[in-house]
mmCIF file of C-alpha atoms in Angstrom:
data_model
loop_
_atom_site.group_PDB
_atom_site.id
_atom_site.type_symbol
_atom_site.label_atom_id
_atom_site.label_comp_id
_atom_site.label_asym_id
_atom_site.label_seq_id
_atom_site.Cartn_x
_atom_site.Cartn_y
_atom_site.Cartn_z
ATOM 1 C CA MET Y 194 1.132 -78.675 8.278
ATOM 2 C CA THR Y 195 3.117 -81.759 7.351
ATOM 3 C CA ASP Y 196 6.826 -82.142 6.755
ATOM 4 C CA GLU Y 197 6.595 -82.077 3.111
ATOM 5 C CA THR Y 198 4.723 -78.917 2.919
ATOM 6 C CA LYS Y 199 7.266 -77.353 5.142
ATOM 7 C CA LYS Y 200 10.028 -78.529 2.772
ATOM 8 C CA ASN Y 201 8.176 -77.370 -0.090
ATOM 9 C CA GLY Y 202 7.750 -74.099 1.314
ATOM 10 C CA THR Y 203 11.329 -73.524 2.191
ATOM 11 C CA ASP Y 204 12.472 -74.480 -1.340
ATOM 12 C CA GLU Y 205 10.221 -72.069 -2.910
ATOM 13 C CA GLU Y 206 11.645 -69.234 -0.742
ATOM 14 C CA ILE Y 207 15.102 -70.439 -1.695
ATOM 15 C CA ASN Y 208 14.058 -70.146 -5.253
ATOM 16 C CA GLU Y 209 12.382 -66.924 -4.990
ATOM 17 C CA THR Y 210 15.697 -65.315 -3.280
ATOM 18 C CA VAL Y 211 17.563 -66.512 -6.373
ATOM 19 C CA VAL Y 212 15.462 -65.289 -8.868
ATOM 20 C CA ASP Y 213 15.355 -62.064 -6.850
ATOM 21 C CA LEU Y 214 19.343 -62.024 -6.981
ATOM 22 C CA LYS Y 215 19.653 -62.747 -10.783
ATOM 23 C CA ALA Y 216 16.984 -59.933 -11.395
ATOM 24 C CA GLU Y 217 19.118 -57.419 -9.367
ATOM 25 C CA THR Y 218 22.486 -58.311 -10.853
ATOM 26 C CA PRO Y 219 21.790 -56.684 -14.279
ATOM 27 C CA VAL Y 220 20.891 -53.547 -12.605
ATOM 28 C CA ASP Y 221 23.841 -53.212 -10.452
ATOM 29 C CA GLU Y 222 26.018 -53.537 -13.702
ATOM 30 C CA THR Y 223 24.264 -51.174 -15.530
ATOM 31 C CA GLU Y 224 24.336 -48.604 -12.995
ATOM 32 C CA ALA Y 225 28.322 -49.509 -12.632
ATOM 33 C CA ALA Y 226 28.744 -48.928 -16.333
ATOM 34 C CA GLU Y 227 26.775 -45.632 -16.300
ATOM 35 C CA ALA Y 228 29.122 -44.382 -13.288
ATOM 36 C CA GLU Y 229 32.193 -45.280 -15.272
ATOM 37 C CA ALA Y 230 30.938 -43.459 -18.571
ATOM 38 C CA VAL Y 231 29.886 -40.105 -16.679
ATOM 39 C CA GLU Y 232 33.215 -39.885 -14.744
ATOM 40 C CA PRO Y 233 35.676 -37.931 -17.094
ATOM 41 C CA ASP Y 234 39.030 -38.953 -18.257
ATOM 42 C CA PRO Y 235 41.749 -37.528 -16.060
ATOM 43 C CA ILE Y 236 43.921 -36.963 -19.026
ATOM 44 C CA ASP Y 237 41.144 -35.038 -20.752
ATOM 45 C CA LEU Y 238 40.498 -32.657 -18.011
ATOM 46 C CA LEU Y 239 44.365 -32.049 -17.791
ATOM 47 C CA ARG Y 240 44.403 -31.211 -21.741
ATOM 48 C CA GLU Y 241 41.629 -28.993 -21.054
ATOM 49 C CA GLU Y 242 43.122 -27.161 -18.375
ATOM 50 C CA ASN Y 243 46.315 -27.042 -20.209
ATOM 51 C CA GLU Y 244 44.473 -25.166 -23.153
ATOM 52 C CA LYS Y 245 42.753 -22.626 -20.659
ATOM 53 C CA GLN Y 246 46.174 -21.780 -19.276
ATOM 54 C CA ARG Y 247 47.992 -21.412 -22.663
ATOM 55 C CA ASP Y 248 44.972 -19.213 -23.739
ATOM 56 C CA GLN Y 249 45.421 -17.012 -20.764
ATOM 57 C CA LEU Y 250 49.183 -16.828 -21.383
ATOM 58 C CA LEU Y 251 48.861 -15.709 -25.029
ATOM 59 C CA ARG Y 252 46.322 -13.326 -23.844
ATOM 60 C CA LEU Y 253 48.588 -11.682 -21.247
ATOM 61 C CA ALA Y 254 51.596 -11.723 -23.363
ATOM 62 C CA ALA Y 255 49.308 -9.642 -26.280
ATOM 63 C CA GLU Y 256 48.217 -7.283 -23.645
ATOM 64 C CA MET Y 257 51.916 -6.843 -22.253
ATOM 65 C CA GLU Y 258 53.034 -6.219 -25.839
ATOM 66 C CA ASN Y 259 50.216 -3.578 -26.173
ATOM 67 C CA LEU Y 260 51.093 -1.932 -23.083
ATOM 68 C CA ARG Y 261 54.794 -1.750 -24.130
ATOM 69 C CA ARG Y 262 53.953 -0.205 -27.317
ATOM 70 C CA ARG Y 263 51.791 2.120 -26.032
ATOM 71 C CA THR Y 264 54.229 3.407 -23.382
ATOM 72 C CA ALA Y 265 57.109 3.744 -25.894
ATOM 73 C CA ARG Y 266 54.685 5.761 -28.120
ATOM 74 C CA ASP Y 267 53.712 8.044 -25.396
ATOM 75 C CA VAL Y 268 57.441 8.461 -24.331
ATOM 76 C CA LYS Y 269 58.160 9.325 -27.602
ATOM 77 C CA ASP Y 270 55.341 11.878 -28.086
ATOM 78 C CA ALA Y 271 56.143 13.432 -24.737
ATOM 79 C CA LYS Y 272 59.923 14.031 -25.887
ATOM 80 C CA ALA Y 273 58.815 15.388 -29.289
ATOM 81 C CA TYR Y 274 55.909 17.506 -28.192
ATOM 82 C CA SER Y 275 56.821 18.450 -24.561
ATOM 83 C CA VAL Y 276 58.100 21.818 -25.825
ATOM 84 C CA THR Y 277 54.781 22.641 -27.768
ATOM 85 C CA ALA Y 278 53.161 25.654 -25.782
ATOM 86 C CA PHE Y 279 56.874 27.002 -25.221
ATOM 87 C CA ALA Y 280 57.639 26.816 -28.798
ATOM 88 C CA ARG Y 281 54.182 28.588 -29.842
ATOM 89 C CA ASP Y 282 55.226 31.342 -27.400
ATOM 90 C CA MET Y 283 58.556 31.845 -28.900
ATOM 91 C CA LEU Y 284 57.161 32.193 -32.539
ATOM 92 C CA GLY Y 285 55.226 35.007 -30.936
ATOM 93 C CA VAL Y 286 58.317 36.548 -29.913
ATOM 94 C CA SER Y 287 59.851 35.709 -33.401
ATOM 95 C CA ASP Y 288 56.969 37.401 -35.027
ATOM 96 C CA ASN Y 289 57.565 40.522 -33.165
ATOM 97 C CA LEU Y 290 61.119 40.590 -34.178
ATOM 98 C CA ARG Y 291 60.200 40.473 -37.835
ATOM 99 C CA ARG Y 292 57.782 43.179 -37.373
ATOM 100 C CA ALA Y 293 60.158 45.374 -35.831
ATOM 101 C CA LEU Y 294 62.489 44.841 -38.623
ATOM 102 C CA ASP Y 295 59.653 45.430 -41.427
ATOM 103 C CA ALA Y 296 58.609 48.542 -39.784
ATOM 104 C CA ILE Y 297 62.094 50.258 -40.539
ATOM 105 C CA PRO Y 298 61.875 52.077 -43.689
ATOM 106 C CA GLU Y 299 64.278 51.584 -46.522
ATOM 107 C CA ASP Y 300 65.202 55.309 -46.427
ATOM 108 C CA LYS Y 301 65.949 55.133 -42.616
ATOM 109 C CA ARG Y 302 68.341 52.035 -42.586
ATOM 110 C CA THR Y 303 71.361 54.104 -42.402
ATOM 111 C CA GLU Y 304 74.865 53.265 -41.169
ATOM 112 C CA GLU Y 305 74.065 54.650 -37.623
ATOM 113 C CA ILE Y 306 71.363 51.823 -36.901
ATOM 114 C CA LYS Y 307 72.955 49.072 -39.284
ATOM 115 C CA GLY Y 308 74.357 47.479 -36.283
ATOM 116 C CA PHE Y 309 70.801 47.354 -34.537
ATOM 117 C CA ILE Y 310 69.219 45.831 -37.449
ATOM 118 C CA GLU Y 311 71.884 43.118 -37.853
ATOM 119 C CA GLY Y 312 71.612 42.462 -34.180
ATOM 120 C CA VAL Y 313 67.887 41.944 -34.353
ATOM 121 C CA GLU Y 314 68.285 39.972 -37.397
ATOM 122 C CA MET Y 315 70.670 37.942 -35.806
ATOM 123 C CA THR Y 316 68.496 37.305 -32.687
ATOM 124 C CA GLU Y 317 65.819 36.143 -34.969
ATOM 125 C CA ARG Y 318 67.657 33.604 -36.511
ATOM 126 C CA SER Y 319 69.203 32.160 -33.277
ATOM 127 C CA MET Y 320 65.822 31.839 -32.126
ATOM 128 C CA LEU Y 321 64.591 29.849 -35.163
ATOM 129 C CA SER Y 322 67.659 27.729 -35.072
ATOM 130 C CA ALA Y 323 67.220 26.841 -31.439
ATOM 131 C CA LEU Y 324 63.698 25.996 -32.271
ATOM 132 C CA GLU Y 325 64.657 23.890 -34.947
ATOM 133 C CA ARG Y 326 66.780 21.670 -32.890
ATOM 134 C CA HIS Y 327 63.702 21.008 -30.935
ATOM 135 C CA GLY Y 328 61.878 19.468 -33.847
ATOM 136 C CA VAL Y 329 60.111 22.808 -35.156
ATOM 137 C CA ASN Y 330 60.283 23.393 -38.593
ATOM 138 C CA LYS Y 331 59.208 26.379 -40.777
ATOM 139 C CA ILE Y 332 56.608 25.969 -43.413
ATOM 140 C CA ASP Y 333 57.668 27.929 -46.743
ATOM 141 C CA PRO Y 334 54.619 27.087 -48.941
ATOM 142 C CA GLU Y 335 54.975 29.483 -51.553
ATOM 143 C CA GLY Y 336 54.381 28.275 -55.109
ATOM 144 C CA GLU Y 337 53.042 24.830 -53.798
ATOM 145 C CA LYS Y 338 49.288 23.676 -53.816
ATOM 146 C CA PHE Y 339 46.913 24.870 -51.025
ATOM 147 C CA ASP Y 340 46.895 22.220 -48.378
ATOM 148 C CA PRO Y 341 44.232 23.023 -45.545
ATOM 149 C CA HIS Y 342 46.009 20.619 -43.283
ATOM 150 C CA PHE Y 343 49.144 23.009 -43.225
ATOM 151 C CA HIS Y 344 47.881 26.220 -44.807
ATOM 152 C CA GLN Y 345 45.040 28.879 -43.860
ATOM 153 C CA ALA Y 346 43.781 31.011 -46.668
ATOM 154 C CA MET Y 347 43.386 34.419 -46.015
ATOM 155 C CA PHE Y 348 42.446 36.000 -49.482
ATOM 156 C CA GLU Y 349 42.204 35.135 -53.178
ATOM 157 C CA VAL Y 350 44.525 36.529 -55.871
ATOM 158 C CA PRO Y 351 43.077 36.688 -59.444
ATOM 159 C CA ASN Y 352 45.551 35.121 -61.819
ATOM 160 C CA PRO Y 353 44.822 33.146 -64.897
ATOM 161 C CA GLU Y 354 48.290 32.231 -65.631
ATOM 162 C CA ILE Y 355 48.681 30.276 -62.218
ATOM 163 C CA PRO Y 356 46.645 27.182 -61.496
ATOM 164 C CA ALA Y 357 43.798 27.633 -59.109
ATOM 165 C CA ASN Y 358 44.574 27.140 -55.403
ATOM 166 C CA THR Y 359 48.464 27.675 -55.542
ATOM 167 C CA VAL Y 360 49.780 29.600 -52.610
ATOM 168 C CA VAL Y 361 51.076 32.948 -54.299
ATOM 169 C CA GLN Y 362 51.587 34.848 -51.047
ATOM 170 C CA VAL Y 363 52.721 33.855 -47.554
ATOM 171 C CA VAL Y 364 51.551 36.471 -44.994
ATOM 172 C CA GLN Y 365 52.569 34.658 -41.800
ATOM 173 C CA SER Y 366 55.135 31.646 -41.904
ATOM 174 C CA GLY Y 367 53.527 28.479 -40.409
ATOM 175 C CA TYR Y 368 55.680 25.797 -38.491
ATOM 176 C CA THR Y 369 55.434 22.053 -37.474
ATOM 177 C CA ILE Y 370 56.654 20.246 -34.746
ATOM 178 C CA GLY Y 371 57.307 16.710 -35.184
ATOM 179 C CA GLU Y 372 54.508 15.234 -37.486
ATOM 180 C CA ARG Y 373 51.965 17.972 -36.098
ATOM 181 C CA VAL Y 374 51.035 21.366 -37.102
ATOM 182 C CA LEU Y 375 52.135 23.976 -34.556
ATOM 183 C CA ARG Y 376 50.666 26.765 -36.515
ATOM 184 C CA PRO Y 377 49.431 26.770 -40.110
ATOM 185 C CA ALA Y 378 50.916 29.284 -42.657
ATOM 186 C CA MET Y 379 48.480 31.989 -43.530
ATOM 187 C CA VAL Y 380 48.429 32.796 -47.231
ATOM 188 C CA GLY Y 381 46.969 33.989 -50.177
ATOM 189 C CA VAL Y 382 45.847 31.648 -53.129
ATOM 190 C CA SER Y 383 45.234 32.006 -56.712
ATOM 191 C CA LYS Y 384 42.016 31.728 -58.416
ATOM 192 C CA GLY Y 385 40.752 31.872 -62.051
ATOM 193 C CA GLY Y 386 43.715 29.807 -63.363
ATOM 194 C CA PRO Y 387 43.631 26.105 -64.771
ATOM 195 C CA LYS Y 388 42.862 23.125 -62.331
ATOM 196 C CA ALA Y 389 46.020 22.053 -60.710
ATOM 197 C CA GLU Y 390 47.150 18.773 -62.343
ATOM 198 C CA PRO Y 391 46.735 15.877 -59.669
ATOM 199 C CA ALA Y 392 49.942 14.351 -58.606
ATOM 200 C CA GLN Y 393 51.307 11.481 -60.689
ATOM 201 C CA PRO Y 394 51.614 8.151 -58.952
ATOM 202 C CA ALA Y 395 54.999 6.685 -58.465
ATOM 203 C CA PRO Y 396 55.620 3.689 -61.032
ATOM 204 C CA GLU Y 397 55.198 0.280 -59.568
ATOM 205 C CA GLY Y 398 58.322 -1.111 -58.104
ATOM 206 C CA LYS Y 399 59.923 2.249 -57.464
ATOM 207 C CA PRO Y 400 59.319 4.582 -54.409
ATOM 208 C CA GLU Y 401 58.184 8.079 -54.587
ATOM 209 C CA GLU Y 402 60.974 10.608 -54.548
#
């Protein structure tokens, strides 16, 4: 091998190395560009995390508000209806007092037992007044249209002069406690008369009286 051949060989190797370096350079730049493109922007990450935290806080606030409302409603119901069972038992006692008074014939209501009758009537009124102070109110539906939510029909009374389904007799008084029916009124309703007229809607802009 001559000196010229050695020189030419060395030059060719150098050229190949230069060519290889030039060929690899675009690949490295492409990988760097792809790496930059894949890496998310820290500001975008913070914004996304902020939105998640905000959504969680709003959900938590809504749940707490719902819990507060449910708790307030439960407390209100507990106060209003805590005496329901006791009130129902007391109504049984009141019914017995009324039956005792009704069982006394008119011809037996002499001066000798007048004080006794007045005492029983006073006891009945006092009991009903105490129940009323605790939210128990009497249903007095005579003359009203029959309402199955508040009344229990026991019999029908034929009367063509009275609109059908009108309460014409109260067999046993009904009572409500708060917005609930404690005991429906047992009533007799009319039949054979004209249909009861539907309630007229209140004029627009004016509340129902």
